[in-house]
CSV table of C-alpha atoms in Angstrom, one decimal:
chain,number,residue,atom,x,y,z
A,1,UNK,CA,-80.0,88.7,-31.0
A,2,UNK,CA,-78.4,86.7,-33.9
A,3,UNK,CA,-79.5,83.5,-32.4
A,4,UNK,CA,-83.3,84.7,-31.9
A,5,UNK,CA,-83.4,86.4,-35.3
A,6,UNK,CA,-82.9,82.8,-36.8
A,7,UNK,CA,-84.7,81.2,-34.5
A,8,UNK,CA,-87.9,82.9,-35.8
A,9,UNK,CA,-86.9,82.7,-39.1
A,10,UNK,CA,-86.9,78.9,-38.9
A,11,UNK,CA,-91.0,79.1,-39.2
A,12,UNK,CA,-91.1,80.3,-42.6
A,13,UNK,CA,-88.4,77.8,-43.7
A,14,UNK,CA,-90.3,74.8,-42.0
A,15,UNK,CA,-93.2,75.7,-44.2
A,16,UNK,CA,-91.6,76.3,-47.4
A,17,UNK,CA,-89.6,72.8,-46.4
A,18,UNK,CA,-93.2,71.2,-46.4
A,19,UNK,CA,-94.4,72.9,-49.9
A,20,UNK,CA,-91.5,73.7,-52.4
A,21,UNK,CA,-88.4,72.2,-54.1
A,22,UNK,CA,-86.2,71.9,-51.1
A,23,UNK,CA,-82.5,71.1,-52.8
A,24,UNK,CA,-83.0,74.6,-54.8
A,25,UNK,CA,-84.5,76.8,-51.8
A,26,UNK,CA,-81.5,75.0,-49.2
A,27,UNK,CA,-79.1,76.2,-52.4
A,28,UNK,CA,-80.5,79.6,-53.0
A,29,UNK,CA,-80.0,80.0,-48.5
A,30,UNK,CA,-76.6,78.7,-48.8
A,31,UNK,CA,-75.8,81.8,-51.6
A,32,UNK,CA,-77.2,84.0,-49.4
A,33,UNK,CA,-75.5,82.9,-46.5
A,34,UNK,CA,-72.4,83.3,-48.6
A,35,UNK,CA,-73.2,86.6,-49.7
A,36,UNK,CA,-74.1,87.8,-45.9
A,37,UNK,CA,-70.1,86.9,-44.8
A,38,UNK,CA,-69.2,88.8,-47.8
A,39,UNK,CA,-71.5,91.6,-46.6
A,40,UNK,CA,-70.3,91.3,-43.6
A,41,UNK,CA,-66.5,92.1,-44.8
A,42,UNK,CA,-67.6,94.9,-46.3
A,43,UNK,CA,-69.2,97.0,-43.2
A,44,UNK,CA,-67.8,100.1,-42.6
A,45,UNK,CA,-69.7,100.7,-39.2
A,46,UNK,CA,-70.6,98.3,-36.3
A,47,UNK,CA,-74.6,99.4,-36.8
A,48,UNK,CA,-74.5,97.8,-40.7
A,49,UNK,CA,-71.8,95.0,-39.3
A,50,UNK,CA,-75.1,94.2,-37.2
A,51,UNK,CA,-77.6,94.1,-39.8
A,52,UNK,CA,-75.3,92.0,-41.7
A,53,UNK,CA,-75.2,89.5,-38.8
A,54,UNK,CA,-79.2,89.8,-38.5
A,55,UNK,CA,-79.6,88.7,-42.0
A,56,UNK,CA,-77.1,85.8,-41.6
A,57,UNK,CA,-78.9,84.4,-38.7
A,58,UNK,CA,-82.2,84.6,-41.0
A,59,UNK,CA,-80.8,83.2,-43.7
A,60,UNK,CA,-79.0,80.0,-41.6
A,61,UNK,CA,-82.3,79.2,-40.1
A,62,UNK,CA,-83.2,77.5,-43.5
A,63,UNK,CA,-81.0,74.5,-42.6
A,64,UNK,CA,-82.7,72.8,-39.9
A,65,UNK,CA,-86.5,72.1,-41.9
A,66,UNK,CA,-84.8,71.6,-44.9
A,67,UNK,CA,-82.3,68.9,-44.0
A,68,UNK,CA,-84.8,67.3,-41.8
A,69,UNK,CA,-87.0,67.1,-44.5
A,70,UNK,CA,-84.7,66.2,-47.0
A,71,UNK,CA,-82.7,63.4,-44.9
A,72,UNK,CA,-85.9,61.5,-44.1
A,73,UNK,CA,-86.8,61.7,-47.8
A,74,UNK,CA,-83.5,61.0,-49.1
A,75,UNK,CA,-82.6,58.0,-46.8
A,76,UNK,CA,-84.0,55.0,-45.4
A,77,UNK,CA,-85.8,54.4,-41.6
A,78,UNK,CA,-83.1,52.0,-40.4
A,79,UNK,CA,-80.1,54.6,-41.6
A,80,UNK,CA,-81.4,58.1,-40.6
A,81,UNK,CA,-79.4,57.9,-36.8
A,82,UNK,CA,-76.4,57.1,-38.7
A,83,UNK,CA,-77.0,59.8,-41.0
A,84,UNK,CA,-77.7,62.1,-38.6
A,85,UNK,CA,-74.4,61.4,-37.3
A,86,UNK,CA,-72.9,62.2,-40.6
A,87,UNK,CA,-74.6,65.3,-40.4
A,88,UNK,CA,-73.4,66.4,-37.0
A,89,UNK,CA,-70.3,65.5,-36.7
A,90,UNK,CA,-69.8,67.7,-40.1
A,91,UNK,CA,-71.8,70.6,-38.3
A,92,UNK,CA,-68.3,70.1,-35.1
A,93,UNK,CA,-66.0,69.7,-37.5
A,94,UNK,CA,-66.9,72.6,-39.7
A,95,UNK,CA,-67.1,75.2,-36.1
A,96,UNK,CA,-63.6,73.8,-35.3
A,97,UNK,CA,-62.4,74.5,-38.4
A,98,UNK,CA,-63.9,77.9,-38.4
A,99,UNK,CA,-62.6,78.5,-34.8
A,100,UNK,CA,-59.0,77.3,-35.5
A,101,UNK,CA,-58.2,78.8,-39.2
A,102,UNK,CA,-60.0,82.3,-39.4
A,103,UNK,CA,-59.1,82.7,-35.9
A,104,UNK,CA,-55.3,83.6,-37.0
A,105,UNK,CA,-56.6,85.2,-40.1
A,106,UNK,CA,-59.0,87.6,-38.0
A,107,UNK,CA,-54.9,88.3,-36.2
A,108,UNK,CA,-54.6,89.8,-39.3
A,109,UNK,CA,-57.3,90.8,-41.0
A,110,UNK,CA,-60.9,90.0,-39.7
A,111,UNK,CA,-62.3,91.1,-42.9
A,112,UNK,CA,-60.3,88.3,-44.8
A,113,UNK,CA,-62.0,86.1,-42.2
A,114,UNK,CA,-65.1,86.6,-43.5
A,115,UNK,CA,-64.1,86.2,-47.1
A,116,UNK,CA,-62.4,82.7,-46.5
A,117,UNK,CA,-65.7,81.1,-44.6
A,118,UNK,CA,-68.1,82.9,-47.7
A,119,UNK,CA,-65.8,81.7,-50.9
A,120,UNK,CA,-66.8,77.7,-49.9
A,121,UNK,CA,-70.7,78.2,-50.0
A,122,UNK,CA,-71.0,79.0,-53.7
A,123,UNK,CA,-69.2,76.0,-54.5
A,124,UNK,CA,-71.5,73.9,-52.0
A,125,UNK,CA,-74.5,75.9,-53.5
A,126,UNK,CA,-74.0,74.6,-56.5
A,127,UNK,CA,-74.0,71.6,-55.6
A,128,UNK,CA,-76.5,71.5,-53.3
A,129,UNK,CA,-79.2,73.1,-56.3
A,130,UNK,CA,-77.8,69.9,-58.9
A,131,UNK,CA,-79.4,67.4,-56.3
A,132,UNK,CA,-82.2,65.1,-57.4
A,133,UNK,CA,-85.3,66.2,-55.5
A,134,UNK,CA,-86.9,62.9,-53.5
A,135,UNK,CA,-90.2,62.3,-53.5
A,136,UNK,CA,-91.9,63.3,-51.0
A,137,UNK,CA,-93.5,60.6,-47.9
A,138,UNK,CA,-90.5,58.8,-47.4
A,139,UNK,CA,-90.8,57.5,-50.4
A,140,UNK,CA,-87.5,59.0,-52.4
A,141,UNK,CA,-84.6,56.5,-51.3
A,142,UNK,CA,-81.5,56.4,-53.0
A,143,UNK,CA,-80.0,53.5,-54.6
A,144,UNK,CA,-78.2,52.7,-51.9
A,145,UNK,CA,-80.8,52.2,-49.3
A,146,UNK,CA,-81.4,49.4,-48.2
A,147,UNK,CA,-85.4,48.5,-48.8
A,148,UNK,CA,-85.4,48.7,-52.5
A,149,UNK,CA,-87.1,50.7,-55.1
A,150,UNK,CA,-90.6,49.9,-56.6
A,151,UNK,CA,-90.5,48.7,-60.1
A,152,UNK,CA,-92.9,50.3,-62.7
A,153,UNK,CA,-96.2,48.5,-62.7
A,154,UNK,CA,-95.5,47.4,-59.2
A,155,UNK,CA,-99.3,48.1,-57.1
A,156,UNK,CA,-97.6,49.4,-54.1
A,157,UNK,CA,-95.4,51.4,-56.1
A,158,UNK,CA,-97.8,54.2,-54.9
A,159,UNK,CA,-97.7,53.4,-51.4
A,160,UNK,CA,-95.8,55.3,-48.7
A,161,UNK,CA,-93.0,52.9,-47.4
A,162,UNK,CA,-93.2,51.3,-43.9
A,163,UNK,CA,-90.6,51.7,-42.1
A,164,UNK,CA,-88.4,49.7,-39.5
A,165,UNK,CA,-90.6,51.8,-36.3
A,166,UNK,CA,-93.8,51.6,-38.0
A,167,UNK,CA,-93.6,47.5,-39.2
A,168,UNK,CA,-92.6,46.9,-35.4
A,169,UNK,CA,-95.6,48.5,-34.2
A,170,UNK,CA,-98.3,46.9,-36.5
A,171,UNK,CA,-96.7,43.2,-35.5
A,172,UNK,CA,-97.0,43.9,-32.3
A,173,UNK,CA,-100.6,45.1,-32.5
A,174,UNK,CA,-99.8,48.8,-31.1
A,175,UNK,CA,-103.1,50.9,-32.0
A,176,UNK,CA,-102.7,54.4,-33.1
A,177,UNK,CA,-104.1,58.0,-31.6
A,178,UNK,CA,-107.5,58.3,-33.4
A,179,UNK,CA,-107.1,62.1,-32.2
A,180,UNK,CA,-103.5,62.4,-34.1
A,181,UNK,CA,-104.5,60.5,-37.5
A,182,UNK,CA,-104.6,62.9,-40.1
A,183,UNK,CA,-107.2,62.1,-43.0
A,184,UNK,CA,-106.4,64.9,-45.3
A,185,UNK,CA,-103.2,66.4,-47.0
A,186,UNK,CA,-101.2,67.7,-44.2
A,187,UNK,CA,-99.6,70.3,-46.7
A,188,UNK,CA,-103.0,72.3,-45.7
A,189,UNK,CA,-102.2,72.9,-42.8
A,190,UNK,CA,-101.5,76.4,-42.1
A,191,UNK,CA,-98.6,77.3,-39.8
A,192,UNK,CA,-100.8,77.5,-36.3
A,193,UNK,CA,-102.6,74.6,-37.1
A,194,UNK,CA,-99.6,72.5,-37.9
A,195,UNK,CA,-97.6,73.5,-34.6
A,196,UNK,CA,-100.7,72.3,-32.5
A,197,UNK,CA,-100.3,69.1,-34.0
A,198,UNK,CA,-97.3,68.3,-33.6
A,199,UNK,CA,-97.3,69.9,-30.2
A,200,UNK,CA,-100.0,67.6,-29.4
A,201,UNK,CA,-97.2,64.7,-30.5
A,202,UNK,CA,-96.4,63.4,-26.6
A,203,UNK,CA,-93.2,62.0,-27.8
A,204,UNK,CA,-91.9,64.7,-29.9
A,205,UNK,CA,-92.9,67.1,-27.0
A,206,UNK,CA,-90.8,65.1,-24.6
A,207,UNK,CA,-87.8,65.2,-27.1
A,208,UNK,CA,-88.2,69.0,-28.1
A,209,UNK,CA,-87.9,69.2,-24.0
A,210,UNK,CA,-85.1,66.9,-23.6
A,211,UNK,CA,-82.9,68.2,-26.8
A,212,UNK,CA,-83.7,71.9,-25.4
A,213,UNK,CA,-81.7,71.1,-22.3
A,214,UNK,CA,-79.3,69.6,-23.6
A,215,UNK,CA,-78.4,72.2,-25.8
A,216,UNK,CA,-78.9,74.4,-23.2
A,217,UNK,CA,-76.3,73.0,-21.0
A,218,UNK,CA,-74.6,72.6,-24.2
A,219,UNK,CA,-74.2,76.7,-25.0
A,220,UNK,CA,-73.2,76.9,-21.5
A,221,UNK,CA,-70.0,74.9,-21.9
A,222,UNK,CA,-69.4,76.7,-25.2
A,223,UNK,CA,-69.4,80.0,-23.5
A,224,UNK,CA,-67.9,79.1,-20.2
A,225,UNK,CA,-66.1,75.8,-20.5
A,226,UNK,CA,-62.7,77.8,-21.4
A,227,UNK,CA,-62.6,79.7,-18.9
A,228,UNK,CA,-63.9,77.6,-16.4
A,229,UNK,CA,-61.4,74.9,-17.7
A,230,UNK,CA,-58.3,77.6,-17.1
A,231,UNK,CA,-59.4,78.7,-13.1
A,232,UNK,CA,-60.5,75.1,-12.2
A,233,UNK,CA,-57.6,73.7,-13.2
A,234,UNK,CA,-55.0,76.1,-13.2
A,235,UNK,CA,-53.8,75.9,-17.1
A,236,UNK,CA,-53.0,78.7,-19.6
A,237,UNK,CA,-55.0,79.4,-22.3
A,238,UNK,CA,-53.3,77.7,-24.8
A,239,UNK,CA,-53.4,74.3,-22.5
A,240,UNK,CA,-57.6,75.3,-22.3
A,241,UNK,CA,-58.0,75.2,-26.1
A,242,UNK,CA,-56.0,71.8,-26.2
A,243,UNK,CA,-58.1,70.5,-23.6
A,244,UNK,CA,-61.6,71.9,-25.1
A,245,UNK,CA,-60.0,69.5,-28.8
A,246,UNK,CA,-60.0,66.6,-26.8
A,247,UNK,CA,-63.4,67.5,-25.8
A,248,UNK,CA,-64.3,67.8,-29.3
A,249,UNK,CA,-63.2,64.6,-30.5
A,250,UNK,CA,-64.9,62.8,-28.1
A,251,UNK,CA,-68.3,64.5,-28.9
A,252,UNK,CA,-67.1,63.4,-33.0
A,253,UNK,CA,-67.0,60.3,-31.5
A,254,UNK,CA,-70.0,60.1,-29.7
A,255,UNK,CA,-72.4,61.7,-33.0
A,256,UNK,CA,-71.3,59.0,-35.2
A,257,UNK,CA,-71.8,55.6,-32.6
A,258,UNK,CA,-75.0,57.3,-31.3
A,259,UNK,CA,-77.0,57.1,-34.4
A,260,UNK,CA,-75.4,54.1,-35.7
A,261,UNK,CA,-76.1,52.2,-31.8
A,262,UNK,CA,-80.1,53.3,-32.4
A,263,UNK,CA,-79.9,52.3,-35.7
A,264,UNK,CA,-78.9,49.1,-35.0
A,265,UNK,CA,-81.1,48.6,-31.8
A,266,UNK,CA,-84.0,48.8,-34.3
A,267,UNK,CA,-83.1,47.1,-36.8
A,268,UNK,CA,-82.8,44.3,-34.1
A,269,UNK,CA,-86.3,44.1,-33.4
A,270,UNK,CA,-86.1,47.2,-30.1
A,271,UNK,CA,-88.7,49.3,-31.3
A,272,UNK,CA,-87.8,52.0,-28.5
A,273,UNK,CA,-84.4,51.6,-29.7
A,274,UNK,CA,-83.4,55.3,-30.5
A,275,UNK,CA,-85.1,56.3,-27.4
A,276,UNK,CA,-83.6,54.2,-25.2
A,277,UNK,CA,-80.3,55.1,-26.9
A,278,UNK,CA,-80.7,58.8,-26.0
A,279,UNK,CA,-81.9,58.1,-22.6
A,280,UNK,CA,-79.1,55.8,-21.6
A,281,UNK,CA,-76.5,58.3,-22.9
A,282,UNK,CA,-78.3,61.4,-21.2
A,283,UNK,CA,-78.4,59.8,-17.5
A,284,UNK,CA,-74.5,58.9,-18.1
A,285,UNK,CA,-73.5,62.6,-19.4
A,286,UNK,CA,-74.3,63.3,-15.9
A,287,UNK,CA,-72.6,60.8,-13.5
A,288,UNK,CA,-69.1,61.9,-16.1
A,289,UNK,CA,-69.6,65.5,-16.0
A,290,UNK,CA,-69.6,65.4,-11.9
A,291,UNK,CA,-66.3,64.3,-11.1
A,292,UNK,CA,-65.3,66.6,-14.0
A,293,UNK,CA,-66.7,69.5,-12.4
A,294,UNK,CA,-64.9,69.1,-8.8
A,295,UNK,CA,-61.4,67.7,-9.8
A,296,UNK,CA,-59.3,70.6,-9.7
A,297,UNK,CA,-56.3,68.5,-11.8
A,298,UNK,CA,-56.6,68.7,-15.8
A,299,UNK,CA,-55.2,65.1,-16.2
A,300,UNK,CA,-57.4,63.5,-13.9
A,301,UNK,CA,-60.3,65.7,-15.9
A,302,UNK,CA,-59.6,65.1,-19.5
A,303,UNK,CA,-60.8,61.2,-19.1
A,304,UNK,CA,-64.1,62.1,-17.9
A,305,UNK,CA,-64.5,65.6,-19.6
A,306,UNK,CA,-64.2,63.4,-23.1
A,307,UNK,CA,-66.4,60.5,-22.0
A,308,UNK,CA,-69.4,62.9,-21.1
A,309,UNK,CA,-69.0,65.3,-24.2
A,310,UNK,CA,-69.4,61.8,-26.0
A,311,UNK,CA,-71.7,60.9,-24.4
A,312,UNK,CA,-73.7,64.1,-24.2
A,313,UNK,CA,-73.1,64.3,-28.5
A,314,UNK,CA,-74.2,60.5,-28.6
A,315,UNK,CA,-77.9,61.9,-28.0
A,316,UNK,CA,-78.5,64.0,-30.9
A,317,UNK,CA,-78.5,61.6,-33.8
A,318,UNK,CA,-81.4,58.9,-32.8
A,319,UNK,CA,-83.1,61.6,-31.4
A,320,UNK,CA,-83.4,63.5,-34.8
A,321,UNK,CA,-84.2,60.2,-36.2
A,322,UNK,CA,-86.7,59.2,-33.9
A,323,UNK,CA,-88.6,62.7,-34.2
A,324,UNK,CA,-88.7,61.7,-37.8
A,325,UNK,CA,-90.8,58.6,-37.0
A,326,UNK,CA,-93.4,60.1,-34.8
A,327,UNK,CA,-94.3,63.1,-37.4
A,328,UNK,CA,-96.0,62.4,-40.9
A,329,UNK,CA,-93.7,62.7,-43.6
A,330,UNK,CA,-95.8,66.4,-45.3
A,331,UNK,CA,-95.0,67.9,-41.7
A,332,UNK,CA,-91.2,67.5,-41.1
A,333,UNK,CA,-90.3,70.8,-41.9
A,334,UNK,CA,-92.8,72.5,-40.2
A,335,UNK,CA,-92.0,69.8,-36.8
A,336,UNK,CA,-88.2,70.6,-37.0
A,337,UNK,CA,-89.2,74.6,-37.4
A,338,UNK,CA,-90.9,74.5,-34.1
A,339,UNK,CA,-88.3,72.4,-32.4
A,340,UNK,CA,-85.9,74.8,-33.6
A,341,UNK,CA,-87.5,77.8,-32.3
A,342,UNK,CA,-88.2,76.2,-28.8
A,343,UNK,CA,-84.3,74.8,-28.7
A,344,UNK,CA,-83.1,78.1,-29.8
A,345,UNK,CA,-84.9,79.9,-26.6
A,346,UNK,CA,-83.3,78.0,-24.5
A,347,UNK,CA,-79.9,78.1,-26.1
A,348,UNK,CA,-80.0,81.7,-26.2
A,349,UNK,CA,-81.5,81.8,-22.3
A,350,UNK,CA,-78.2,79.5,-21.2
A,351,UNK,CA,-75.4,82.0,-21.5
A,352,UNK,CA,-77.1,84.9,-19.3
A,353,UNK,CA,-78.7,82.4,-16.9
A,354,UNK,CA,-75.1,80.7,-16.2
A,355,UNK,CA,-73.7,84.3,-15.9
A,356,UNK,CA,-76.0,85.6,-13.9
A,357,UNK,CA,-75.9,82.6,-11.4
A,358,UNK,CA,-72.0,82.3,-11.3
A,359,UNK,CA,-72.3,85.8,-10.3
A,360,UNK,CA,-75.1,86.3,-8.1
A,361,UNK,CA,-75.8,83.2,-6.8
A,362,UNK,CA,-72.7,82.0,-5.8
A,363,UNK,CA,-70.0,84.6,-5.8
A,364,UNK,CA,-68.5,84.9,-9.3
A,365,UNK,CA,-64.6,83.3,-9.8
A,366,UNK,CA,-63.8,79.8,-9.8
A,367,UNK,CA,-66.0,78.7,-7.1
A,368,UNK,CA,-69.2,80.5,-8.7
A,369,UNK,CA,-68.3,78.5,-11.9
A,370,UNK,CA,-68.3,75.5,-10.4
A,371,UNK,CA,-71.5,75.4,-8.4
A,372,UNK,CA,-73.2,77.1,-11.5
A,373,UNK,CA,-71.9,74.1,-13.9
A,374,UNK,CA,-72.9,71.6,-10.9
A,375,UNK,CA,-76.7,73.4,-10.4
A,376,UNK,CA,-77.0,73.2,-14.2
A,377,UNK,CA,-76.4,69.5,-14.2
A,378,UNK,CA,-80.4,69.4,-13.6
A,379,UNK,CA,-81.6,70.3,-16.4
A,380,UNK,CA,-79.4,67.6,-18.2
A,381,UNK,CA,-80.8,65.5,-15.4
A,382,UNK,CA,-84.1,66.4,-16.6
A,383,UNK,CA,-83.4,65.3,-20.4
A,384,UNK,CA,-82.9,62.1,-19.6
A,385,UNK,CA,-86.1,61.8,-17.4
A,386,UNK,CA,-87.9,62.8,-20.2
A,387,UNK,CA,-86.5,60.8,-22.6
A,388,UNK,CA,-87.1,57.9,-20.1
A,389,UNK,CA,-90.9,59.1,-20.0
A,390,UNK,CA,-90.9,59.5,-23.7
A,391,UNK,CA,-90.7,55.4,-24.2
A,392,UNK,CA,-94.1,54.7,-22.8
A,393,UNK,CA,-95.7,57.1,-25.4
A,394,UNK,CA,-93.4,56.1,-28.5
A,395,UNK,CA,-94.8,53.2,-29.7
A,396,UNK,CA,-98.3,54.4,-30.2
A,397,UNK,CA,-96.8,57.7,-31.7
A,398,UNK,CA,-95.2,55.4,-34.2
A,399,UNK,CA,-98.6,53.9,-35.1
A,400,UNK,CA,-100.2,57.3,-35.2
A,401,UNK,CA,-97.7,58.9,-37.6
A,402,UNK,CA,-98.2,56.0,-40.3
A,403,UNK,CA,-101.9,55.6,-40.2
A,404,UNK,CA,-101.5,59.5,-41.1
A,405,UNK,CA,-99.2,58.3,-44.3
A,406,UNK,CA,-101.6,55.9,-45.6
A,407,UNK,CA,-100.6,52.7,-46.8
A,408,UNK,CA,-100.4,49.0,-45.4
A,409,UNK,CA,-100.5,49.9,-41.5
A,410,UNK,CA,-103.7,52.6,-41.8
A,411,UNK,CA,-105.1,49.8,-43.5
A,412,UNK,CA,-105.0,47.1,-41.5
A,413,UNK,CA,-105.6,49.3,-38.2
């Protein structure tokens, strides 16, 4: 309920992303979120313990739009993959911290749980809220970056940067959409409006599909993988959580080369570079995960379990980067609040549906685990399909999303 909760909330977030100071609305979510886990300490009966948990899923949902938004503001074309990467592997590291720390405070004292995950978001708040706003268009790179800043009095100070995507497409002549070239502020857009738009994005359709089942395979493991790990392989549980960190530093491993192998795929003149990334690394999560599934000897396992969580984690990065290049700059929030909500469905969906067909499909115990995580190797299967589908329609996407930015490429097309 949590999960959905948030998942919903995401819409309003994606619009305020598109239309208000992001660095002091992502602030003002983190003090909430803080003051939710504090709340949450406090409850004196399961039914406000609830309503506490309802108002932190809410409240989380503001993350998504407004980092989206902000990142592609904040950071140049031919770094957002390794960004991204950044991003995620702080999003692992932060749930294994949270796993392994309050879990032997809750021993004592869940309520001091609580307290110990809030006390940090006050600090981050603040110094989320001190951020310099970007601009907004792609326009607002730091100093760092690596196009540089207009000077004052420079003409095309004014104009929306090209990026790495968009300068390959123009040289190679690739024509834009006339049906997804926006001609007026896309700000205007009103929520519905602004979801058929960039539902009517073939490529970011394809990677909303493809990240959904991933991440749907993804909550599967999360909810399963221990104990599935313990029966297949006949280890305690103690053995399962050691096995499930080596799982997690390969998928540390695999966020940070995945965005920083699109990245650099682009920047050498691939324009499909990110997509072909993503693709590559979903078709090979499968082939690991298989022998995985069937050995029944943790050794022989931990190998391939850590090459396909890499693997599997190595997708996420130029895909958030790549969405970025198909959507006009004034719509990112509202893009990433849709993906969101579609992703969340099916992450939500994946712990019932693998229950249910352990269970009732094949039999329940180790056996109905295994066939369950084998059957729901399609879905994964299906990712990288689309992704591979998704390459024809990129390009042109690419072409589409700048001409609706203005500048040199609308322009010259």
């Amino acid at each position: 309920v949590t999960s959905l909760v948030g998942a919903v909330a995401t819409l309003p977030f994606g619009i305020l992303a598109d239309r208000v100071r992001r660095t002091w609305t992502l602030g003002g979510a983190i003090v909430l979120w803080g003051a939710a886990m504090l709340w949450s300490a406090t409850a004196s009966s399961f039914g406000e313990l609830l309503v506490t948990r309802l108002f932190l899923g809410a409240v989380t949902a503001a993350a998504g739009p407004l980092v989206a938004s902000l990142v592609g503001d904040y950071f140049a074309s031919s770094e957002r993959g390794r960004v991204y990467g950044f991003i995620l592997t702080g999003e692992l590291l932060g749930a294994g911290f949270g796993f392994a720390v309050t879990g032997d405070v809750a021993a004592l004292s869940w309520r001091a749980a609580f307290v110990i995950l809030a006390l940090p978001a006050f600090a981050l708040a603040w110094l989320v809220v001190r951020l310099r706003e970007p601009e907004r268009g792609g326009r607002g790179f730091l100093p760092h970056a690596t196009r540089p800043t207009p000077r004052d009095g420079d003409a095309n100070a004014e104009e929306p940067r090209e990026t790495d995507a968009q300068r390959l497409a123009r040289e190679r002549g690739i024509e834009p959409d006339p049906a997804l070239v926006l001609h007026g502020d896309p700000r205007r857009l009103h929520l519905i409006a602004a979801t058929r738009y960039v539902l009517r994005v073939r490529t970011n359709i394809f990677l909303i599909a493809s990240s959904a089942c991933g991440y749907y395979f993804l909550a599967g493991v999360q909810t399963f993988g221990s104990e599935f790990a313990k029966e297949q392989y006949g280890i305690n549980q103690a053995l399962a959580n050691l096995l499930l960190l080596v799982v997690g530093v390969g998928a540390v491993g695999g966020t940070l080369a995945g965005g920083a192998i699109g990245d650099r795929l682009l920047a050498r003149g691939f324009l499909n570079g990110r997509i072909l990334t993503a693709a590559a690394t979903a078709g090979a999560t499968v082939l690991l995960f298989v022998p995985a599934i069937f050995t029944r000897g943790a050794v022989t396992a931990v190998p391939y379990l850590a090459a396909a969580a890499f693997m599997l984690s190595a997708q996420n990065p130029p895909l958030d980067a790549a969405r970025l290049d198909v959507v006009p700059p004034r719509l990112w929030g509202r893009a990433e609040a849709v993906r969101t909500l579609l992703r969340s469905f099916a992450q939500a969906l994946a712990p019932l549906l693998f229950g249910a067909v352990s269970d009732h499909v094949f039999g329940g115990g180790r056996s109905g685990l295994q066939w369950t995580f084998a059957v729901m190797l399609v879905p994964l299967a299906a990712s990288a399909w689309l992704l591979f589908r998704a390459r024809r329609h990129y390009p042109s996407d690419v072409a589409s999303a700048a001409a609706s930015t203005g500048g040199r490429y609308a322009r010259e097309a």
